Tab-separated table of C-alpha atoms and ligand atoms in Angstrom:
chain	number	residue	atom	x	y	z
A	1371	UNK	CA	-16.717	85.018	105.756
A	1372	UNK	CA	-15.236	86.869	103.086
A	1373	UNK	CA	-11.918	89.077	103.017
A	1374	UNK	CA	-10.960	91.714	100.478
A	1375	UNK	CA	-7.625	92.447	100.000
A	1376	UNK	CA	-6.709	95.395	97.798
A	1377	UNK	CA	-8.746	94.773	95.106
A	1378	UNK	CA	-8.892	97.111	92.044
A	1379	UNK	CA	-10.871	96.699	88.577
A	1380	UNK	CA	-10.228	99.000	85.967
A	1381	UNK	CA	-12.333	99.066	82.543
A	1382	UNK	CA	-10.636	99.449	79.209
A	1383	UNK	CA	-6.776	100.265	78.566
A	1384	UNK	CA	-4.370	103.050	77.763
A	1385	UNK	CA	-5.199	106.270	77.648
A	1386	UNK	CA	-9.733	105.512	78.052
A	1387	UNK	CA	-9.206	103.744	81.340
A	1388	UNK	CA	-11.215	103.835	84.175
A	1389	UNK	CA	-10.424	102.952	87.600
A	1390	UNK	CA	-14.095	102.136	89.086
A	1391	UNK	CA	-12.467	100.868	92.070
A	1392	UNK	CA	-8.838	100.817	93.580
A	1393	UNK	CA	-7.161	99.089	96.351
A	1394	UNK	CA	-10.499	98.271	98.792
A	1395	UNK	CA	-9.696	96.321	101.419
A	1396	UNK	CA	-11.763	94.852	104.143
A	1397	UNK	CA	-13.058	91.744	106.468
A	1398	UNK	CA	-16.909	90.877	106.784
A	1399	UNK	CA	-17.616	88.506	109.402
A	1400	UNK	CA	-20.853	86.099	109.689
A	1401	UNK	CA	-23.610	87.373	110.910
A	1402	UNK	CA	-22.937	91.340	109.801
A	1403	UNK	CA	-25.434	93.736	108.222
A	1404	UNK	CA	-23.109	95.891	105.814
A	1405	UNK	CA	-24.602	99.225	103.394
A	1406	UNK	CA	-22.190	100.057	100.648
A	1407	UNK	CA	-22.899	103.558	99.884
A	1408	UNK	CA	-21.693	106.477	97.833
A	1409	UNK	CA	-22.984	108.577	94.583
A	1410	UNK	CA	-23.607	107.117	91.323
A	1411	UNK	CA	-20.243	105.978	89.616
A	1412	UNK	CA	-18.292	105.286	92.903
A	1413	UNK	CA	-17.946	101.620	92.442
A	1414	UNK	CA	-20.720	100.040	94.778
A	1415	UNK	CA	-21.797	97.796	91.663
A	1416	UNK	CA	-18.491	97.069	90.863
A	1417	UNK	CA	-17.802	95.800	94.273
A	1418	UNK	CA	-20.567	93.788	94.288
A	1419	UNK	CA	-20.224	91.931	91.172
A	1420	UNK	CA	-16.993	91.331	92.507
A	1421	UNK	CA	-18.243	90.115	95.781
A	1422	UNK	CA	-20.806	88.139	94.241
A	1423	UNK	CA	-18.291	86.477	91.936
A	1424	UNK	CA	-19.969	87.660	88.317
A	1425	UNK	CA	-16.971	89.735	88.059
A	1426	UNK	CA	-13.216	89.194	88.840
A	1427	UNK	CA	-10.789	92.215	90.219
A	1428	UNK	CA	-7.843	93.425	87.716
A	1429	UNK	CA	-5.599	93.190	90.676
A	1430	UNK	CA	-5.803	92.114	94.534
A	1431	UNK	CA	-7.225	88.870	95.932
A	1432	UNK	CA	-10.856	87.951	97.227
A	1433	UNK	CA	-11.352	85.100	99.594
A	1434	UNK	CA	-15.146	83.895	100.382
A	1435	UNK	CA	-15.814	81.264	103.193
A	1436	UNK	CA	-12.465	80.402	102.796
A	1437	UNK	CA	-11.423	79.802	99.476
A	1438	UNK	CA	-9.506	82.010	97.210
A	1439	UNK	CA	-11.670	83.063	94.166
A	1440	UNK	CA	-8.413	84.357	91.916
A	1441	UNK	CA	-8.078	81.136	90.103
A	1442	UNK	CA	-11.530	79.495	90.799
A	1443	UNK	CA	-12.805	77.693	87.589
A	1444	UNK	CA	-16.035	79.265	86.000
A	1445	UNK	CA	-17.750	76.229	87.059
A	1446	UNK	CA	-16.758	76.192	90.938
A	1447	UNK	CA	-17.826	79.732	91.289
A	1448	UNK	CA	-21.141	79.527	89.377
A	1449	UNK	CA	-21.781	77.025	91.849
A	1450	UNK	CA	-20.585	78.949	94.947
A	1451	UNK	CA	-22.552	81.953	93.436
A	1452	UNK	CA	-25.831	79.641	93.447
A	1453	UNK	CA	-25.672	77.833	96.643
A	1454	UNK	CA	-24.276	80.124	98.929
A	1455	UNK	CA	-25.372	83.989	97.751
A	1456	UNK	CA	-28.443	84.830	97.734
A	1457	UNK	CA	-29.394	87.903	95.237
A	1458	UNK	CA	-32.127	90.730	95.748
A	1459	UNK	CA	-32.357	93.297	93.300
A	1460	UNK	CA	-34.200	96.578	92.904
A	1461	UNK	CA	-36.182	94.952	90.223
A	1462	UNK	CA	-37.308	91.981	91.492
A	1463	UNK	CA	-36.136	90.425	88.781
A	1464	UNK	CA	-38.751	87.614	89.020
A	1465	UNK	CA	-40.569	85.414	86.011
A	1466	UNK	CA	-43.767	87.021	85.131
A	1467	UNK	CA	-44.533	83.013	83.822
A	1468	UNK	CA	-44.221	81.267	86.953
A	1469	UNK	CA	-45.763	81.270	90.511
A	1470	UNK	CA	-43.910	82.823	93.217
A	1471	UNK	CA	-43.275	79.522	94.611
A	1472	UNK	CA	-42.264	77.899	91.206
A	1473	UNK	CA	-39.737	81.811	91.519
A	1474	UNK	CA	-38.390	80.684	94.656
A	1475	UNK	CA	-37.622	77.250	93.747
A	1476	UNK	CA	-35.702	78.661	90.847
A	1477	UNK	CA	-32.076	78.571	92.937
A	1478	UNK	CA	-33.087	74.925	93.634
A	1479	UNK	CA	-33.641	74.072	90.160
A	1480	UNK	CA	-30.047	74.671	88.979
A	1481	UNK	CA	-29.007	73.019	91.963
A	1482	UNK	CA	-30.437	70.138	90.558
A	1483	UNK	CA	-32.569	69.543	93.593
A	1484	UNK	CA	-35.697	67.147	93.223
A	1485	UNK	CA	-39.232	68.287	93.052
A	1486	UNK	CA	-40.483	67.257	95.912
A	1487	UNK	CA	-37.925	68.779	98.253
A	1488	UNK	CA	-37.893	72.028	96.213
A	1489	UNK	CA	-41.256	72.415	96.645
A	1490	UNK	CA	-41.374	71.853	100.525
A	1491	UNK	CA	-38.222	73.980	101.179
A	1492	UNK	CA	-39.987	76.687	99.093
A	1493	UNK	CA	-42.729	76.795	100.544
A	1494	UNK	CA	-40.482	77.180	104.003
A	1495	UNK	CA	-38.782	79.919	102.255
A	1496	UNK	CA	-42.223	81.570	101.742
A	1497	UNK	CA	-43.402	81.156	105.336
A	1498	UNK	CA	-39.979	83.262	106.779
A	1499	UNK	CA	-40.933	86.334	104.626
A	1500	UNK	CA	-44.888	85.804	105.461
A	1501	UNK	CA	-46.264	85.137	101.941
A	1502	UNK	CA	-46.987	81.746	102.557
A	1503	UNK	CA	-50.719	82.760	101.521
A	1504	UNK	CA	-49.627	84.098	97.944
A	1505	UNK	CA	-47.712	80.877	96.875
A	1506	UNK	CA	-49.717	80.165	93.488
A	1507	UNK	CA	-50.200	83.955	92.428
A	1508	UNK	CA	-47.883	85.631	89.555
A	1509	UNK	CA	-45.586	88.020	90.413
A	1510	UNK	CA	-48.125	90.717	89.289
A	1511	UNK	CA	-50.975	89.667	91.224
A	1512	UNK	CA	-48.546	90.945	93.959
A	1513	UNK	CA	-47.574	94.509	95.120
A	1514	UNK	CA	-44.488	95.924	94.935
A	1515	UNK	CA	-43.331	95.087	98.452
A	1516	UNK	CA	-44.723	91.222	97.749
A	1517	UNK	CA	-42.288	91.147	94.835
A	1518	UNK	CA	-39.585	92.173	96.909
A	1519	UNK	CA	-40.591	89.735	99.770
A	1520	UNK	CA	-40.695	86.721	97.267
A	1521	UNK	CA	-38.002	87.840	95.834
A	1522	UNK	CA	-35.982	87.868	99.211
A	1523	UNK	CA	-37.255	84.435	99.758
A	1524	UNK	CA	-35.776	83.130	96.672
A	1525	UNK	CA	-32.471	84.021	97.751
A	1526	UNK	CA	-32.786	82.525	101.337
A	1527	UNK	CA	-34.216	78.855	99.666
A	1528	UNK	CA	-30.853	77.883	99.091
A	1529	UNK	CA	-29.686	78.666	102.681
A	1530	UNK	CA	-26.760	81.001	101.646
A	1531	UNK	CA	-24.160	82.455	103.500
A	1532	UNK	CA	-23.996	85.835	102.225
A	1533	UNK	CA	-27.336	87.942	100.984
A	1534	UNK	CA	-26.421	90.508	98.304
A	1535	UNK	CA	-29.277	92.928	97.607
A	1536	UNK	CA	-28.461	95.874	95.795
A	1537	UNK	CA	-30.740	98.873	96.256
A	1538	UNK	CA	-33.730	96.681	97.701
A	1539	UNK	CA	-36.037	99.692	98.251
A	1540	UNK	CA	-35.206	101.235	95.494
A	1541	UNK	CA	-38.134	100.690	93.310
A	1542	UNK	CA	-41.185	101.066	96.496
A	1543	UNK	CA	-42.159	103.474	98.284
A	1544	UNK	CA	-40.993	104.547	102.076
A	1545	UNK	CA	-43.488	102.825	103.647
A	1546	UNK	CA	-42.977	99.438	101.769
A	1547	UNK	CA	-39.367	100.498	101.874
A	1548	UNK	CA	-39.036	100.355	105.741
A	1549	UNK	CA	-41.179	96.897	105.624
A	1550	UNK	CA	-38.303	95.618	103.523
A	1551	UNK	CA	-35.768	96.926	105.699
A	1552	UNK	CA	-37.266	95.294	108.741
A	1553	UNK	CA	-37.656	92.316	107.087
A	1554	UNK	CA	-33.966	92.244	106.333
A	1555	UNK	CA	-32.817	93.047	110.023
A	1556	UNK	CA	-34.974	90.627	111.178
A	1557	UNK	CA	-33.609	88.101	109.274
A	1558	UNK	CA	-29.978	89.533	110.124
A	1559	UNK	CA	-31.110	89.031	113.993
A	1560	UNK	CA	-30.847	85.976	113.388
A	1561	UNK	CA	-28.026	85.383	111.724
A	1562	UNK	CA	-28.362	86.183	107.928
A	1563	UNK	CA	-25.191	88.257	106.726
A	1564	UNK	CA	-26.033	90.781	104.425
A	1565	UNK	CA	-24.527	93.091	102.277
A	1566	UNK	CA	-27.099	95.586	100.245
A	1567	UNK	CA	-26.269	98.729	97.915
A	1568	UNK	CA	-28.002	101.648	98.506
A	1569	UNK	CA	-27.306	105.415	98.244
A	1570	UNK	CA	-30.388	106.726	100.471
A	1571	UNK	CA	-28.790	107.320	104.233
A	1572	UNK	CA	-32.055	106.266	105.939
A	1573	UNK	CA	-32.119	103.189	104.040
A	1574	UNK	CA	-28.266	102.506	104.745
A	1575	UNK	CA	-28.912	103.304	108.874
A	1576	UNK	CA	-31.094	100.217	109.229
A	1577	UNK	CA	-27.435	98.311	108.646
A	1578	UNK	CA	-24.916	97.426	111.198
A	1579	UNK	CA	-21.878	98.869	109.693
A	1580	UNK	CA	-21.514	101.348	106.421
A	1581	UNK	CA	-18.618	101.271	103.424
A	1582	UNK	CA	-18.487	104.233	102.146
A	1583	UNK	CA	-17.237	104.712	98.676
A	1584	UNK	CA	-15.991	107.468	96.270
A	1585	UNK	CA	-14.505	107.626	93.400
A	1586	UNK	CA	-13.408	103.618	93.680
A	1587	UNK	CA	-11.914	104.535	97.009
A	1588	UNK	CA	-13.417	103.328	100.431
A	1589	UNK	CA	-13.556	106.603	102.503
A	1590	UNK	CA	-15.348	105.629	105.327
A	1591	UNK	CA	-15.550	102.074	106.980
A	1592	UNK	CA	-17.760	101.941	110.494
A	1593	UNK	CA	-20.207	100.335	112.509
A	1594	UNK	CA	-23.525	102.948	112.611
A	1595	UNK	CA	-23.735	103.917	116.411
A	1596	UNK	CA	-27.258	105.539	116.028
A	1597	UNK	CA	-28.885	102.239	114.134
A	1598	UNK	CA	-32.404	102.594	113.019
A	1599	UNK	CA	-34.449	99.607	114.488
A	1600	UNK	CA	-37.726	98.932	112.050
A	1601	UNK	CA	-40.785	96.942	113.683
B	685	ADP	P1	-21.939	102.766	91.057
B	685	ADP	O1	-22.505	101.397	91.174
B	685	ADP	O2	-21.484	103.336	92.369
B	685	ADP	O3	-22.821	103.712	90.321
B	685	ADP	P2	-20.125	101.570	89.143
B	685	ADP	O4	-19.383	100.491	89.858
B	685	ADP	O5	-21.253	101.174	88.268
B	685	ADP	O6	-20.578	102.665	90.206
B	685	ADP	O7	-19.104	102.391	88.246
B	685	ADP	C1	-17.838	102.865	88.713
B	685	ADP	C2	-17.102	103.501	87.526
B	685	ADP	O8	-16.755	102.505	86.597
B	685	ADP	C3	-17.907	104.534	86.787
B	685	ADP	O9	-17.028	105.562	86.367
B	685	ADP	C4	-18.434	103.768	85.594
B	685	ADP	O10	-18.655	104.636	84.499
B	685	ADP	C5	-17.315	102.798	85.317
B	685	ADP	N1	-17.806	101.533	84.749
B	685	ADP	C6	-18.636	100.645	85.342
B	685	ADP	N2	-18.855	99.586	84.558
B	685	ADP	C7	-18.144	99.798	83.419
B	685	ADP	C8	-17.941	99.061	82.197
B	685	ADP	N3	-18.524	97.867	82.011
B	685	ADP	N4	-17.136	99.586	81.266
B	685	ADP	C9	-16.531	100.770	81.460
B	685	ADP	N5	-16.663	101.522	82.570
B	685	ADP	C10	-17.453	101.043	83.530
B	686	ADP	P1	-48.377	96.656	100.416
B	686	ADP	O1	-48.760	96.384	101.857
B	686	ADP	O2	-47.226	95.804	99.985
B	686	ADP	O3	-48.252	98.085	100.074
B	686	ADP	P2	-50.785	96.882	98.857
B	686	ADP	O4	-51.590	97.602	99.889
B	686	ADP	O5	-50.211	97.596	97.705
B	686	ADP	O6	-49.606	96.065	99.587
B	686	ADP	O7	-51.621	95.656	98.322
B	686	ADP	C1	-52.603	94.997	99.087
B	686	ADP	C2	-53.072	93.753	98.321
B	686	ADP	O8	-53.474	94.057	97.000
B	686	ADP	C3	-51.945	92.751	98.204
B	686	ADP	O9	-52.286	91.556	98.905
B	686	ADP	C4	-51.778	92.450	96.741
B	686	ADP	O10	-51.904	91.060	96.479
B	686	ADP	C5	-52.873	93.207	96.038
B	686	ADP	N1	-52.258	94.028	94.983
B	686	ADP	C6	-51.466	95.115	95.140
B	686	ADP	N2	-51.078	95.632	93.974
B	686	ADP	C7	-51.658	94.860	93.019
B	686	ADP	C8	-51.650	94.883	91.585
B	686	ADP	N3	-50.970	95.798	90.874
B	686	ADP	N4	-52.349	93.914	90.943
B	686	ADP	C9	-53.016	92.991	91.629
B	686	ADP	N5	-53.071	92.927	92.973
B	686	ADP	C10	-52.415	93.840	93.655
């Protein structure tokens, strides 16, 4: 699904640059479950803005499902960034304005799919993260883990190939936290590839396989032996 090859960003030039990350390299198949970890200022959100094509590497070469992102126009990747990741943040991120099913439609919307099917495939989207019951509420008529959960469907409505979430627990609690987590490898049974961002190692156990980072170098690359299996 997606295949890093050396890839390297720096920030500013001469003498004030930073390297935030430098020469990462790896393959992600379909159907893995990968943590990115490390301390703050290692690179994870570099990677993943890189990975989820908002950003573009200073040198080395990304290919997603195939395609070669180097010399994508702004328009093809805005579009491969819309219908085929799907984002989960630590904040939600969701419009206090709208429903959560009018938030999970959202993806839809710039897709420029019709009401009518927007709403049904919604309200599908809503029923895989069990919150079909809480489709007409506002994001703060919801708890925390709700948020999270509608927010999780919103990034499955377009049927994506790749989930990016970065710190998804970040902002609950450990109990909510783990109901997130299961929710995730549940969907990852079957089939969902995911990538998340997190730097707590009970949170980054639940996945399949950990990146480590430091410094903007990968460290550590392997499958977790001792997974932690949620509900
Ligand atoms: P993490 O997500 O692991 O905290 P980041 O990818 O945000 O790490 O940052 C990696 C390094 O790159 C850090 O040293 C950070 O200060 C630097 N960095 C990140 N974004 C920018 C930017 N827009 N301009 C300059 N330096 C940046
Ligand atoms: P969780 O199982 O995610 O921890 P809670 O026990 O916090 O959920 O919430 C139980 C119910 O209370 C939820 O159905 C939610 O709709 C409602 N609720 C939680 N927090 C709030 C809030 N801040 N405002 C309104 N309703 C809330």
């Amino acid at each position: 699904l997606l295949k890093a090859i050396s890839l390297s960003r720096s920030y500013g030039h001469d003498s004030t640059t930073t390297v935030a990350l430098r020469d990462a390299s790896f393959d992600l198949m379909d159907g893995e479950f990968v943590a990115i970890m490390g301390p703050s200022g290692s690179g994870k959100s570099t990677l993943m803005n890189i990975i989820g094509l908002l950003d573009r590497p200073t040198s080395g070469s990304l290919i997603f499902a195939g395609e070669h992102t180097a010399n994508m126009s702004p328009d093809h990747a805005a579009r491969l960034r819309n219908c085929r990741i799907g984002f989960v943040f630590q904040s939600y991120n969701l419009l206090g304005r709208n429903t959560a099913l009018e938030n999970v439609e959202l993806p839809l919307v710039y897709a420029g799919v019709r009401r009518r099917e927007r709403e049904l495939r919604a309200a599908e989207a809503l029923d895989k993260v069990g919150l079909s019951d809480k489709a007409q509420r506002w994001p703060l008529q919801l708890s925390g883990g709700e948020q999270q959960r509608i927010a999780i469907a919103r990034a499955l409505v377009t049927d994506p190939a790749l989930i990016l979430a970065d710190e998804p627990t970040g902002a609950l609690d450990s109990r909510t936290g783990n109901e997130i987590m299961a929710l995730l490898q549940h969907l990852n049974e079957q089939g969902r590839t995911i990538i998340m961002v997190t730097h707590d190692d009970i949170v980054g156990s639940h996945a399949s396989r950990i990146i480590r980072l430091q410094d903007g170098t990968i460290i550590g690359d392997q499958d977790v032996p001792d997974r932690l299996l949620t509900g």
